[in-house]
Coordinates of C-alpha atoms in Angstrom, one line a residue:
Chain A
X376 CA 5.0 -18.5 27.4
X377 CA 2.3 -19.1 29.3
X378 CA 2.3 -18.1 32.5
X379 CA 0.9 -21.4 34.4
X380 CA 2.8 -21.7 37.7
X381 CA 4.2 -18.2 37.3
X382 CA 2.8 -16.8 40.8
X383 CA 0.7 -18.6 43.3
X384 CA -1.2 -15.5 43.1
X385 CA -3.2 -15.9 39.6
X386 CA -3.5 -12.5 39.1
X387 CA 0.2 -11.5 38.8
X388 CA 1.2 -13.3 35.9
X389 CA -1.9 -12.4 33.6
X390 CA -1.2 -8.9 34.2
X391 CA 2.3 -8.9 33.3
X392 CA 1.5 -11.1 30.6
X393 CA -0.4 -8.9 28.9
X394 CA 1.8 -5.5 30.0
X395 CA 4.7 -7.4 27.9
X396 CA 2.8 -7.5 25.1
X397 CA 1.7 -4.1 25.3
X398 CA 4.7 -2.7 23.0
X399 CA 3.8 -4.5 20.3
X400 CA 0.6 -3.8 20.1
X401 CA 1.2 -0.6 20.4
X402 CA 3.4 -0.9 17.7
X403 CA 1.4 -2.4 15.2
X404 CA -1.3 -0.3 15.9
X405 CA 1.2 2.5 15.0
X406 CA 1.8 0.8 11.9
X407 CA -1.4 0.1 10.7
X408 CA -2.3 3.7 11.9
X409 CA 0.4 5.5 10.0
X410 CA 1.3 6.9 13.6
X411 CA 4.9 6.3 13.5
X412 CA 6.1 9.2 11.9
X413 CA 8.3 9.3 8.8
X414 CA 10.0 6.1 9.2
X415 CA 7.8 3.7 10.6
X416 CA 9.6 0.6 10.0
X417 CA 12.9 2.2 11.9
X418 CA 10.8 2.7 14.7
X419 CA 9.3 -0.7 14.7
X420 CA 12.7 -2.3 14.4
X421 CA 14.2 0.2 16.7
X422 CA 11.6 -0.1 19.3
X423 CA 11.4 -4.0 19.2
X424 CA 15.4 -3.7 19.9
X425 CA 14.9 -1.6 22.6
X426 CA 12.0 -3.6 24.2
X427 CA 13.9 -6.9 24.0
X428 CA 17.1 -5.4 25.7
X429 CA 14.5 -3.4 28.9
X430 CA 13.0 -7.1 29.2
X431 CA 16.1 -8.6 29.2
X432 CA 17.5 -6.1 32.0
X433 CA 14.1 -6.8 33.9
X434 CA 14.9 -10.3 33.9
X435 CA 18.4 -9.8 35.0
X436 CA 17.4 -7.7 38.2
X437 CA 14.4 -10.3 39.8
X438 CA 17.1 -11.6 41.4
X439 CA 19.3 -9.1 42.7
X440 CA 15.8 -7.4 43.8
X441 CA 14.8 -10.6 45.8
X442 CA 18.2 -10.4 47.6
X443 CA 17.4 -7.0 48.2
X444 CA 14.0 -7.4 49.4
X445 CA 13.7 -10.5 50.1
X446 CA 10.4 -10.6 48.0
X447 CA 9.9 -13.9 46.4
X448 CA 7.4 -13.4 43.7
X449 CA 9.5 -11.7 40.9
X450 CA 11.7 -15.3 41.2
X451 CA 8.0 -16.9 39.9
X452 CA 7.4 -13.9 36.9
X453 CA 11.8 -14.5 36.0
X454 CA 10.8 -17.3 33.2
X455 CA 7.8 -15.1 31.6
X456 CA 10.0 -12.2 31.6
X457 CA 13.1 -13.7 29.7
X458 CA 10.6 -15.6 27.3
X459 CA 9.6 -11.9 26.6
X460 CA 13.0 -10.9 25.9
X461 CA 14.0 -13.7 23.7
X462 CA 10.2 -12.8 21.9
X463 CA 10.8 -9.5 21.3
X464 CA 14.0 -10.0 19.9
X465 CA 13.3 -12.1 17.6
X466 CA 10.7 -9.8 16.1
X467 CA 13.8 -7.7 16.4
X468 CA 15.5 -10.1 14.3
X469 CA 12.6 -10.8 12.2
X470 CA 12.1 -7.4 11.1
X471 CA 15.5 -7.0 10.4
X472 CA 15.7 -9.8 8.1
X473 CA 12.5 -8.8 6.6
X474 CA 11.7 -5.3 6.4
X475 CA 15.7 -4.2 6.3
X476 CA 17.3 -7.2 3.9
X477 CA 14.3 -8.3 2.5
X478 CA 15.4 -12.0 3.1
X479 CA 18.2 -11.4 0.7
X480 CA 20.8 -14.0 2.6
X481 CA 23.8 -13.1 0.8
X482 CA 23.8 -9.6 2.2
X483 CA 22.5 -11.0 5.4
X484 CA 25.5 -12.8 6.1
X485 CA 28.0 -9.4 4.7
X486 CA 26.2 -7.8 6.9
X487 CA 27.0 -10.5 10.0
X488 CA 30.2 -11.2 9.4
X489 CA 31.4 -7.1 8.5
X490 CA 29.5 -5.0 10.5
X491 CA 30.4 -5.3 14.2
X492 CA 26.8 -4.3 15.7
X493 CA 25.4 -6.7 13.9
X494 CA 27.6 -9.3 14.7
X495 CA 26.9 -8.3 18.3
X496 CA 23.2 -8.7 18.3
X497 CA 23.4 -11.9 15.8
X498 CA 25.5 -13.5 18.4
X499 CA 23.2 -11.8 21.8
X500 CA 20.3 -13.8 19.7
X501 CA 21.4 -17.0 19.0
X502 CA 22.7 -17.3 22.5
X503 CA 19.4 -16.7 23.9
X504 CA 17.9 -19.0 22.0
X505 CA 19.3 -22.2 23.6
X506 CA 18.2 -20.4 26.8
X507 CA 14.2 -20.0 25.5
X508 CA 14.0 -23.5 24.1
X509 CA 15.5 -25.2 27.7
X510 CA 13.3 -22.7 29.7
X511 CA 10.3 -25.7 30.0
X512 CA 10.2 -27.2 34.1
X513 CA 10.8 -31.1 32.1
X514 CA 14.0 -29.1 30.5
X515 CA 14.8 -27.5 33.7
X516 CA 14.9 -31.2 35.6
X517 CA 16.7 -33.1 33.0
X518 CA 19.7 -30.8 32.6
X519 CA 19.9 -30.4 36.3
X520 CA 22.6 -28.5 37.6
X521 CA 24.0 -27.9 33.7
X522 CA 20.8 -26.0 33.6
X523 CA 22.1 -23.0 35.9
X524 CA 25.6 -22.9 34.6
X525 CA 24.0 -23.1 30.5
X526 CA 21.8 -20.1 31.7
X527 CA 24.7 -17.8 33.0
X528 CA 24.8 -16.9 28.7
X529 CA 22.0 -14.3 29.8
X530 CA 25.0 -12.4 30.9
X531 CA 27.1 -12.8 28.2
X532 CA 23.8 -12.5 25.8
X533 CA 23.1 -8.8 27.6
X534 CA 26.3 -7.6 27.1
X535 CA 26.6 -8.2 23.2
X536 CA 23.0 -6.4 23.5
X537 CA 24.4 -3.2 25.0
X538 CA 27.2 -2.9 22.4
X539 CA 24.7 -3.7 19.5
X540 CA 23.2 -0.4 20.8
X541 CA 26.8 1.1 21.4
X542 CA 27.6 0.2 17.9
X543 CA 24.7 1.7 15.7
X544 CA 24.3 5.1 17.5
X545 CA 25.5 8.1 15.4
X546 CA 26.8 10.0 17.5
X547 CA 24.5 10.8 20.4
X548 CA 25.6 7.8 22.9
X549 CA 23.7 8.9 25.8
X550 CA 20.5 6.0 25.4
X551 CA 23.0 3.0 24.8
X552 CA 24.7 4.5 28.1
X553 CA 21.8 4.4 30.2
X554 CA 21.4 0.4 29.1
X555 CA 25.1 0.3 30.2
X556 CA 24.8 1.8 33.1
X557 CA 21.8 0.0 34.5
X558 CA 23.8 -3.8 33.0
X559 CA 26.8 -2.5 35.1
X560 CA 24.6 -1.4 38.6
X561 CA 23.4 -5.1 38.4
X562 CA 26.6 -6.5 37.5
X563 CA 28.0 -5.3 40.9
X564 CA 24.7 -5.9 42.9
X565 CA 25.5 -10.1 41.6
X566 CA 28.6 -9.3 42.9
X567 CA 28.2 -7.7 46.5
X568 CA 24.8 -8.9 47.0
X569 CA 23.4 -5.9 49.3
X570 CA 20.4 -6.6 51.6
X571 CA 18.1 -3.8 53.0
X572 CA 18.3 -3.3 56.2
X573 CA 16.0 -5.8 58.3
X574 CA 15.5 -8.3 55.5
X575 CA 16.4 -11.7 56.1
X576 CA 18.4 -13.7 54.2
X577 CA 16.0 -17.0 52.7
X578 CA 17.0 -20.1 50.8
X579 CA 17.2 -18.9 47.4
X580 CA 16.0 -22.2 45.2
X581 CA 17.9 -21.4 41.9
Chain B
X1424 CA 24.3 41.4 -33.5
X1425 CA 24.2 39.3 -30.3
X1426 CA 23.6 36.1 -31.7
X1427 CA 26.8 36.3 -33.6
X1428 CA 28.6 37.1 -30.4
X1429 CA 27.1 34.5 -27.7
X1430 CA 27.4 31.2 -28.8
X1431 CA 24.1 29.9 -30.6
X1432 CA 23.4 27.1 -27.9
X1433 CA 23.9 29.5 -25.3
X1434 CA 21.7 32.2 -27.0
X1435 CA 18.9 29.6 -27.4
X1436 CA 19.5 28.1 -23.8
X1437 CA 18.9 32.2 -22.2
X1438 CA 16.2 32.5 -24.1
X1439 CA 13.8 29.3 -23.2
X1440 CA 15.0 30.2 -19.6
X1441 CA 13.8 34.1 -19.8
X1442 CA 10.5 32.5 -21.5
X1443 CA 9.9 29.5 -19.2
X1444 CA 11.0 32.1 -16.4
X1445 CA 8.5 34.4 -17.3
X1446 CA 5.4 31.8 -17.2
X1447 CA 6.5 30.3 -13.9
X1448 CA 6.1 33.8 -12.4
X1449 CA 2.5 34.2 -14.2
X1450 CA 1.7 30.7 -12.6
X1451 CA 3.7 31.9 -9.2
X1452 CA 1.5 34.2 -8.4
X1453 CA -1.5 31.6 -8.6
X1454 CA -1.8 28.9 -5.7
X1455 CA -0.3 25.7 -7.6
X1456 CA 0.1 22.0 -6.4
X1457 CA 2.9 22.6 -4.5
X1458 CA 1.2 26.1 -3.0
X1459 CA -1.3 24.1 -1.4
X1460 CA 0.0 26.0 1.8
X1461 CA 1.9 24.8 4.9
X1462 CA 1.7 28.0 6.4
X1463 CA 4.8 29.6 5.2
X1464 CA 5.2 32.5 3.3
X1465 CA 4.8 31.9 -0.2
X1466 CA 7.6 32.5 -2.7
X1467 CA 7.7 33.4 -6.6
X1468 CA 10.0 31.5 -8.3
X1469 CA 10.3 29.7 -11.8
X1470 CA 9.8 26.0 -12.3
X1471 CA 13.4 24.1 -12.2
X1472 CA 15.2 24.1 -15.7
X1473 CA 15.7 20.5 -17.3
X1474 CA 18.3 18.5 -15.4
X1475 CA 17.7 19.9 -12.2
X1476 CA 14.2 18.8 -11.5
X1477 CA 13.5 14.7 -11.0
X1478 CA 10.2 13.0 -12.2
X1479 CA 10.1 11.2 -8.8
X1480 CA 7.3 12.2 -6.7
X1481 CA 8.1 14.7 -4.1
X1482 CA 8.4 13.4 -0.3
X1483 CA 5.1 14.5 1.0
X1484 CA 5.4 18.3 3.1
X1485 CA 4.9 16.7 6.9
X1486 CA 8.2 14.7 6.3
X1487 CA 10.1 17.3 4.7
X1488 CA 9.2 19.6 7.7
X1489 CA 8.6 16.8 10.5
X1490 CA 11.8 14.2 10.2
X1491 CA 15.2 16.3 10.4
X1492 CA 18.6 16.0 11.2
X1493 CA 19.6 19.4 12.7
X1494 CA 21.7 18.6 16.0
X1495 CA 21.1 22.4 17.0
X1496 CA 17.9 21.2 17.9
X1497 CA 18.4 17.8 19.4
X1498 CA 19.6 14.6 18.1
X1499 CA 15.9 13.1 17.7
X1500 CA 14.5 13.4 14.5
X1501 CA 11.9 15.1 15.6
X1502 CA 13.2 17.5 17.7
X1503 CA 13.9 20.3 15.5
X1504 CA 10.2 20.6 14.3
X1505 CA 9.3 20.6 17.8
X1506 CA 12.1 23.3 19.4
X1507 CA 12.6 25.1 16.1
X1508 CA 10.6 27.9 16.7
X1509 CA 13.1 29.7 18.8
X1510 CA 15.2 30.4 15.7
X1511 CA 15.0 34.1 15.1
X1512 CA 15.8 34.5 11.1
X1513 CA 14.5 38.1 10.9
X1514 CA 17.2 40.1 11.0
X1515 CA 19.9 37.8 9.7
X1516 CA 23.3 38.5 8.2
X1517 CA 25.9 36.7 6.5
X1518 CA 29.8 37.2 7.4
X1519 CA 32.0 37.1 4.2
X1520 CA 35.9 36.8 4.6
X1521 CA 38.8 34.6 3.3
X1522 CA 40.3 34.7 0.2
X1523 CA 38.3 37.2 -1.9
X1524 CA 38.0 40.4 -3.0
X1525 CA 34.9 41.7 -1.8
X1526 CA 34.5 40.6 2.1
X1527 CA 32.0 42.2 4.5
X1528 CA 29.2 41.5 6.3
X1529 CA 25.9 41.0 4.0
X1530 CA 22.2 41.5 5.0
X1531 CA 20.3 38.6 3.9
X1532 CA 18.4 40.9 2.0
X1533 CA 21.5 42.1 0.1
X1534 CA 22.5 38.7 -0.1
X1535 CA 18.8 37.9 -2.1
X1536 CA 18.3 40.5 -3.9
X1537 CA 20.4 39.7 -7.1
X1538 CA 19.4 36.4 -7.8
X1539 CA 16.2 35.2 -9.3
X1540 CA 14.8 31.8 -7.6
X1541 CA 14.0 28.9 -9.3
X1542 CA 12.3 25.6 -8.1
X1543 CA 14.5 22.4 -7.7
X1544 CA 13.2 19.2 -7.1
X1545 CA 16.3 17.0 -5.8
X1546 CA 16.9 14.0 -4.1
X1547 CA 18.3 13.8 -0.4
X1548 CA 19.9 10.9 0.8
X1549 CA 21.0 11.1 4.5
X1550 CA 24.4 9.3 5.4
X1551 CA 21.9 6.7 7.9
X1552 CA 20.6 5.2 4.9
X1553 CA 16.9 7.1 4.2
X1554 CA 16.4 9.3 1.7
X1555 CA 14.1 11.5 0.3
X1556 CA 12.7 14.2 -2.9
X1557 CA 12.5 17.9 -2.2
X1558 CA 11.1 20.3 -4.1
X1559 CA 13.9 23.3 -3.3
X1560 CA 13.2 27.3 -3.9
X1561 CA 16.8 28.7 -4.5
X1562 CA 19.7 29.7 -6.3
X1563 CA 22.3 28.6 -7.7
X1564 CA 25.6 29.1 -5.2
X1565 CA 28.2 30.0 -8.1
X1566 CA 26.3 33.4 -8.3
X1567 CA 26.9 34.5 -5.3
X1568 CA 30.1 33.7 -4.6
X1569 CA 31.2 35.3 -8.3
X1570 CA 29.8 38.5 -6.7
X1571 CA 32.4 38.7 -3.8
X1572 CA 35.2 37.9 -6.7
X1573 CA 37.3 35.1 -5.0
X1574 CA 41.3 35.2 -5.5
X1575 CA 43.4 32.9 -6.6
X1576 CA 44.1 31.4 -3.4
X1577 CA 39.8 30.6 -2.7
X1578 CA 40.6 26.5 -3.2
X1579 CA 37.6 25.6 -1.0
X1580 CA 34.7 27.5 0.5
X1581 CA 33.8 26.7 3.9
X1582 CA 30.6 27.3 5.6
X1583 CA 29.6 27.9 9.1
X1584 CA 25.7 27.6 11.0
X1585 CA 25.0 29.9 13.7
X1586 CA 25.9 29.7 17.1
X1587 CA 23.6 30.9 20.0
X1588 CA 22.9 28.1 22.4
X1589 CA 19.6 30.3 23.4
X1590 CA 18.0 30.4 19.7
X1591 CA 19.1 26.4 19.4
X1592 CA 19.1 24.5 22.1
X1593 CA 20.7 21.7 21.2
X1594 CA 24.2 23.2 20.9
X1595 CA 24.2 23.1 24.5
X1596 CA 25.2 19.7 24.7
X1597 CA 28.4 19.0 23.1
X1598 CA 27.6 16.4 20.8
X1599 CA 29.3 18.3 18.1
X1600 CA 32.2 20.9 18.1
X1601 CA 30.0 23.9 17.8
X1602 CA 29.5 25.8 15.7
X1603 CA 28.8 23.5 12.9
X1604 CA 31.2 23.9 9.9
X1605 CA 30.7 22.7 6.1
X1606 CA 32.9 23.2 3.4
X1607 CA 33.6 22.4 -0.5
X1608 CA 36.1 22.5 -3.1
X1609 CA 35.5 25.5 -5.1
X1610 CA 34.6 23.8 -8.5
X1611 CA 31.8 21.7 -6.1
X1612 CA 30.6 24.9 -5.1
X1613 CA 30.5 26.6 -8.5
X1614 CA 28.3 23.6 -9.9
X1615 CA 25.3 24.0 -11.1
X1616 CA 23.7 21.8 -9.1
X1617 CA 24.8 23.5 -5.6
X1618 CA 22.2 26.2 -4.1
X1619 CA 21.8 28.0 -1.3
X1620 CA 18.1 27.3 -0.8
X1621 CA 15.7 29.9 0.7
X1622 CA 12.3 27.6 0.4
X1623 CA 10.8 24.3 0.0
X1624 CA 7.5 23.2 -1.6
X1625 CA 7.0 26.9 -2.6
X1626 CA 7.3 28.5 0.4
X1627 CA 10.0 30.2 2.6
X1628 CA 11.8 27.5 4.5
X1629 CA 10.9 26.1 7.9
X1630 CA 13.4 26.9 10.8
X1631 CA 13.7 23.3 10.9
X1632 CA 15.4 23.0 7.4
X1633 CA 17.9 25.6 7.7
X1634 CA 16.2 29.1 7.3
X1635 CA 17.0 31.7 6.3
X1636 CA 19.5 30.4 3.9
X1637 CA 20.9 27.0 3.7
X1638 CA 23.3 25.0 1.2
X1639 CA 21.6 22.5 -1.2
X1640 CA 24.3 19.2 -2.6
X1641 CA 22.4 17.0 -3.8
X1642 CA 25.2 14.6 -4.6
X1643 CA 26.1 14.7 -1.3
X1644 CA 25.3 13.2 2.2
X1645 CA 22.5 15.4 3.7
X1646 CA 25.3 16.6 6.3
X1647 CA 27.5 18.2 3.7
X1648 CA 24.3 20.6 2.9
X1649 CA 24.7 23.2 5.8
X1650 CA 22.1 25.1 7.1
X1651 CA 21.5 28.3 8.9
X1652 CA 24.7 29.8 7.4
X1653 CA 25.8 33.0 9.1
X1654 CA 29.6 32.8 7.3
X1655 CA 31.2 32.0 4.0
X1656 CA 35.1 31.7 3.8
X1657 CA 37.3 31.3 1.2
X1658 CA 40.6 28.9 1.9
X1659 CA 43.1 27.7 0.5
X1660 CA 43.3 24.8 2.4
X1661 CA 40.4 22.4 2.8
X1662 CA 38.0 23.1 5.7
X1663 CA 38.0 21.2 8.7
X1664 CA 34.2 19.8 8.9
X1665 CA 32.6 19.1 11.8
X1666 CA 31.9 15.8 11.3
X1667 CA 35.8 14.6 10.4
X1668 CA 36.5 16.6 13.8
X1669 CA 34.0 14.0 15.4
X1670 CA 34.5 10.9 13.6
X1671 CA 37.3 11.6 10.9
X1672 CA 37.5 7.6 10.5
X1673 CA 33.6 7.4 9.2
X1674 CA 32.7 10.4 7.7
X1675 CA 35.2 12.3 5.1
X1676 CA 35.4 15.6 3.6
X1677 CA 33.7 15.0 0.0
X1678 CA 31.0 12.3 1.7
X1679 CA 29.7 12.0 -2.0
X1680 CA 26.9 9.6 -2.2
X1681 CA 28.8 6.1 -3.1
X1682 CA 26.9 2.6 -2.7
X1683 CA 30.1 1.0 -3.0
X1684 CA 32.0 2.8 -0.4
X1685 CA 30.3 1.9 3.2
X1686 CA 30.1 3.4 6.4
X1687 CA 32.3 1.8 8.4
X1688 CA 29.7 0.8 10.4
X1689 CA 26.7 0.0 7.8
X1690 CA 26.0 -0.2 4.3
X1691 CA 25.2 2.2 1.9
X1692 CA 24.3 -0.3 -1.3
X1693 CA 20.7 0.8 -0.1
X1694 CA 18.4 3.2 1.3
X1695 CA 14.7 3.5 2.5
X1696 CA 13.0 6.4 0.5
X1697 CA 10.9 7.8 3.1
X1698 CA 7.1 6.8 2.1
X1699 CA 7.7 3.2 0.7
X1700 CA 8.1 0.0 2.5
X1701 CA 10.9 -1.7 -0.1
X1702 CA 14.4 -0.2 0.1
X1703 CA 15.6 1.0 -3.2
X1704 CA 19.3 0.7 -4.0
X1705 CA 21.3 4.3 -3.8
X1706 CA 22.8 5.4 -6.9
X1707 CA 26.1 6.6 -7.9
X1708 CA 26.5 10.5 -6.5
X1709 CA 23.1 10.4 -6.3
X1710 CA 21.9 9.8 -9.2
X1711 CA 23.6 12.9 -10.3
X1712 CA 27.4 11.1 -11.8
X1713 CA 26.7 12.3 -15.6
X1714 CA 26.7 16.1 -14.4
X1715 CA 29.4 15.4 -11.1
X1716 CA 31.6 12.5 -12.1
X1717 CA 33.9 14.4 -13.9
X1718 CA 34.7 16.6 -11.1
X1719 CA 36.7 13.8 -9.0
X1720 CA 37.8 12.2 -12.3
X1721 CA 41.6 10.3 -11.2
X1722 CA 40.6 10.1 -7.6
X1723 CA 40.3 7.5 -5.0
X1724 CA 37.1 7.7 -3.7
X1725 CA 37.6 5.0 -1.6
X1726 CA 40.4 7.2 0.4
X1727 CA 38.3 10.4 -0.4
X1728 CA 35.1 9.4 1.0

């Protein structure tokens, strides 16, 4: 996760770096704190969720934004993002296993198999993990042009995301939505790439 | 000689009641543990008779008062403590009708005046799966519903909350089909254990937790126990609640606390009891089956969830 050959600039992928990890420290300051209200280990699960599926979204626009713009530097911040994503869901994961089921693997796998939003983010999970582990440049090369097509599961891994969120809600559906909404606008932007005015079209390397 | 008349238990029953009542008043009037003062008025009321008060400790004030479901306010947790304030609950009046002899439109204060309060320290456990201890000021719901003598037809009792989208905010947003609408079968509303609550933690109740006057089920979901009630309704049929209308496939008419029936969507084997880190598993009604059980004795509660 480091971010060595993220940006030509140096600076850039420090920064980010560190603004990814804000969250959680946020977060387990909170915790240590007592600052997260009632039900602090809701918030931390809920949080982590919800910070995993904004990175993931993040992720999926650096390209549609360098179509738009024709900027190249969020293509060199696209692994550290995604590596972010896949972190903070599996302390997502983590704390649900922990902190909700206590490890107790029997009800873990009720849970999987019966509750449809879990089943949903088990599945968004597990398919990003092939996606963290082949992220390396020697992983990259050896898979070739497998690499691309193996990584399209982002999609499919961002869509089981949203209806995790769909699923759990109450009632109030509104925040899920807004994940939704934003999944769909970049759906459409992969599909009729748009290009600001003025912006020329480059060679796009991946 | 009245101890020939009503039954000995009975007798002996009234009478550690009128003596315990009487030294809970004395110690009312003195700032006690639960006095230590949240800024509320303070209430006099005697400490909760035996089965109605649990050993657990209570769920410290700021959670009580600070982490609410009250959808008049906001779906957020903790958006009623922060918008609740626009609540007027001075004057307030309660709308009687339905099946019973004595309808009308009650003052709060004729509503009150009757019934003596008592303290009872319940536990909540909220449909989501948290749950929590409350030390209620109240009275029991059966009294006051004997005093507008329901007919024959009163099968159920339905409740409604206020509606003014200016005093709660929340309600304009559809989220729910407003007004919000509670209801019970008449034998669950002339239990013992059901109050209409006035206080918490010796004081008059935040706007947040229903004031002026809100219903108290501890066997129940949290949802069942209404708040804000401006109308009481005897039916013969059972009440439509809000939540069937929204989701009648996840959330039923009893909603009795059951850790083998689920949500549809998530478990209810467990809960988090707000203030500890393990989850602790929820218990039949509650806790509350040897006084309740009997009530839904033959039924499904599978079907009737």
């Amino acid at each position: 996760m480091r971010g060595h050959g993220v940006t030509g600039r140096g600076w850039l992928g420090p920064v980010v770096w560190l603004a990814c990890l804000a969250p959680l420290l946020w977060l387990a300051w909170g915790l240590a704190q007592d600052r997260l209200g009632a039900n602090p280990i809701e918030v931390f699960t809920r949080s982590t969720g919800e910070w995993a599926l904004r990175l993931l979204l993040i992720t999926l626009a650096v390209t549609p934004l360098r179509r738009l713009t024709g900027w190249r530097w969020p293509q060199r911040l696209r692994r550290l993002l995604g590596l972010y994503a896949f972190f903070y869901a599996t302390v997502h994961l983590v704390s649900y296993l922990w902190l909700d089921q206590f490890f107790d693997w029997g009800e873990i796998g009720r849970d999987i198999l019966k509750r449809p939003f879990i089943t949903a983010g088990m599945s968004a999970w597990l398919l990003l993990l092939p996606l963290a582990l082949t992220s390396t440049r020697g992983m990259m090369r050896r898979l070739g042009g497998r690499w691309k097509r193996l990584h399209r599961l982002v999609y499919v891994a961002a869509v089981l995301a949203v209806l995790h969120f769909f699923w759990l809600v109450k009632l109030d559906v509104r925040p899920p939505l807004v994940y939704a909404t934003l999944l769909a606008a970049l759906f459409l932007l992969r599909l009729r790439p748009v290009r600001w005015p003025g912006v020329q079209r480059r060679q796009e390397n991946s | 000689m009245p101890s020939e008349i009503t039954p000995r238990e009975v007798w002996r029953e009234r009478r550690r009641f009128v003596q315990t009542g009487v030294a809970a008043l004395a110690a009312a009037a003195l700032p006690g543990p639960a006095g230590a003062g949240h800024g509320g008025r303070r209430l006099a009321f005697r400490p909760a008779p035996g089965p109605f008060r649990t050993d657990e400790p209570p769920t410290p004030f700021k959670h009580v008062a600070g982490y609410n479901n009250f959808y008049e306010f906001g779906t957020d947790k903790y958006s009623p403590a922060e918008r609740a304030a626009s609540l007027r609950t001075e004057p307030w009046s309660v709308t009687v009708e339905g099946a019973c002899e004595k309808p009308g439109t009650y003052t709060l204060e004729d509503i009150l005046r009757p019934h003596p309060l008592e303290e009872r320290i319940y536990r909540l456990r909220c449909v989501e799966g948290w749950s929590m201890v409350i030390p209620w000021v109240g009275f029991p719901l059966a009294d006051l519903l004997r005093r507008f003598a329901p007919t024959s037809q009163a099968k159920y009792v339905e409740f409604t909350t206020l509606y003014d989208p200016e005093q709660m905010p929340g309600q304009r947003r559809r989220v729910l089909d407003w007004p919000y609408v509670e209801g019970l079968r008449m034998d669950e509303a002339m239990h013992p254990l059901t109050i209409l609550a006035v206080g918490l933690y010796g004081e008059v109740l935040p706007n947040q937790n229903g004031a002026p006057l809100r219903l108290v089920v501890p066997w129940k979901y949290g949802f069942k126990s209404i708040k804000s009630i401006v109308r009481i309704r005897f039916t013969e049929r059972q009440p439509l609640t809000s939540w069937m209308k929204a989701s009648p496939r996840e959330y039923g008419f009893y909603a009795n606390v059951n850790p083998t029936v689920d949500h549809p969507r998530w478990s209810q084997a467990r809960e988090r009891r707000i203030g500890e880190f393990f989850k602790r598993k929820t218990l039949m009604f509650n806790g509350y089956a040897e006084q309740v059980a009997h009530l839904y004795r033959g039924m499904n509660l599978r079907q009737h969830f």
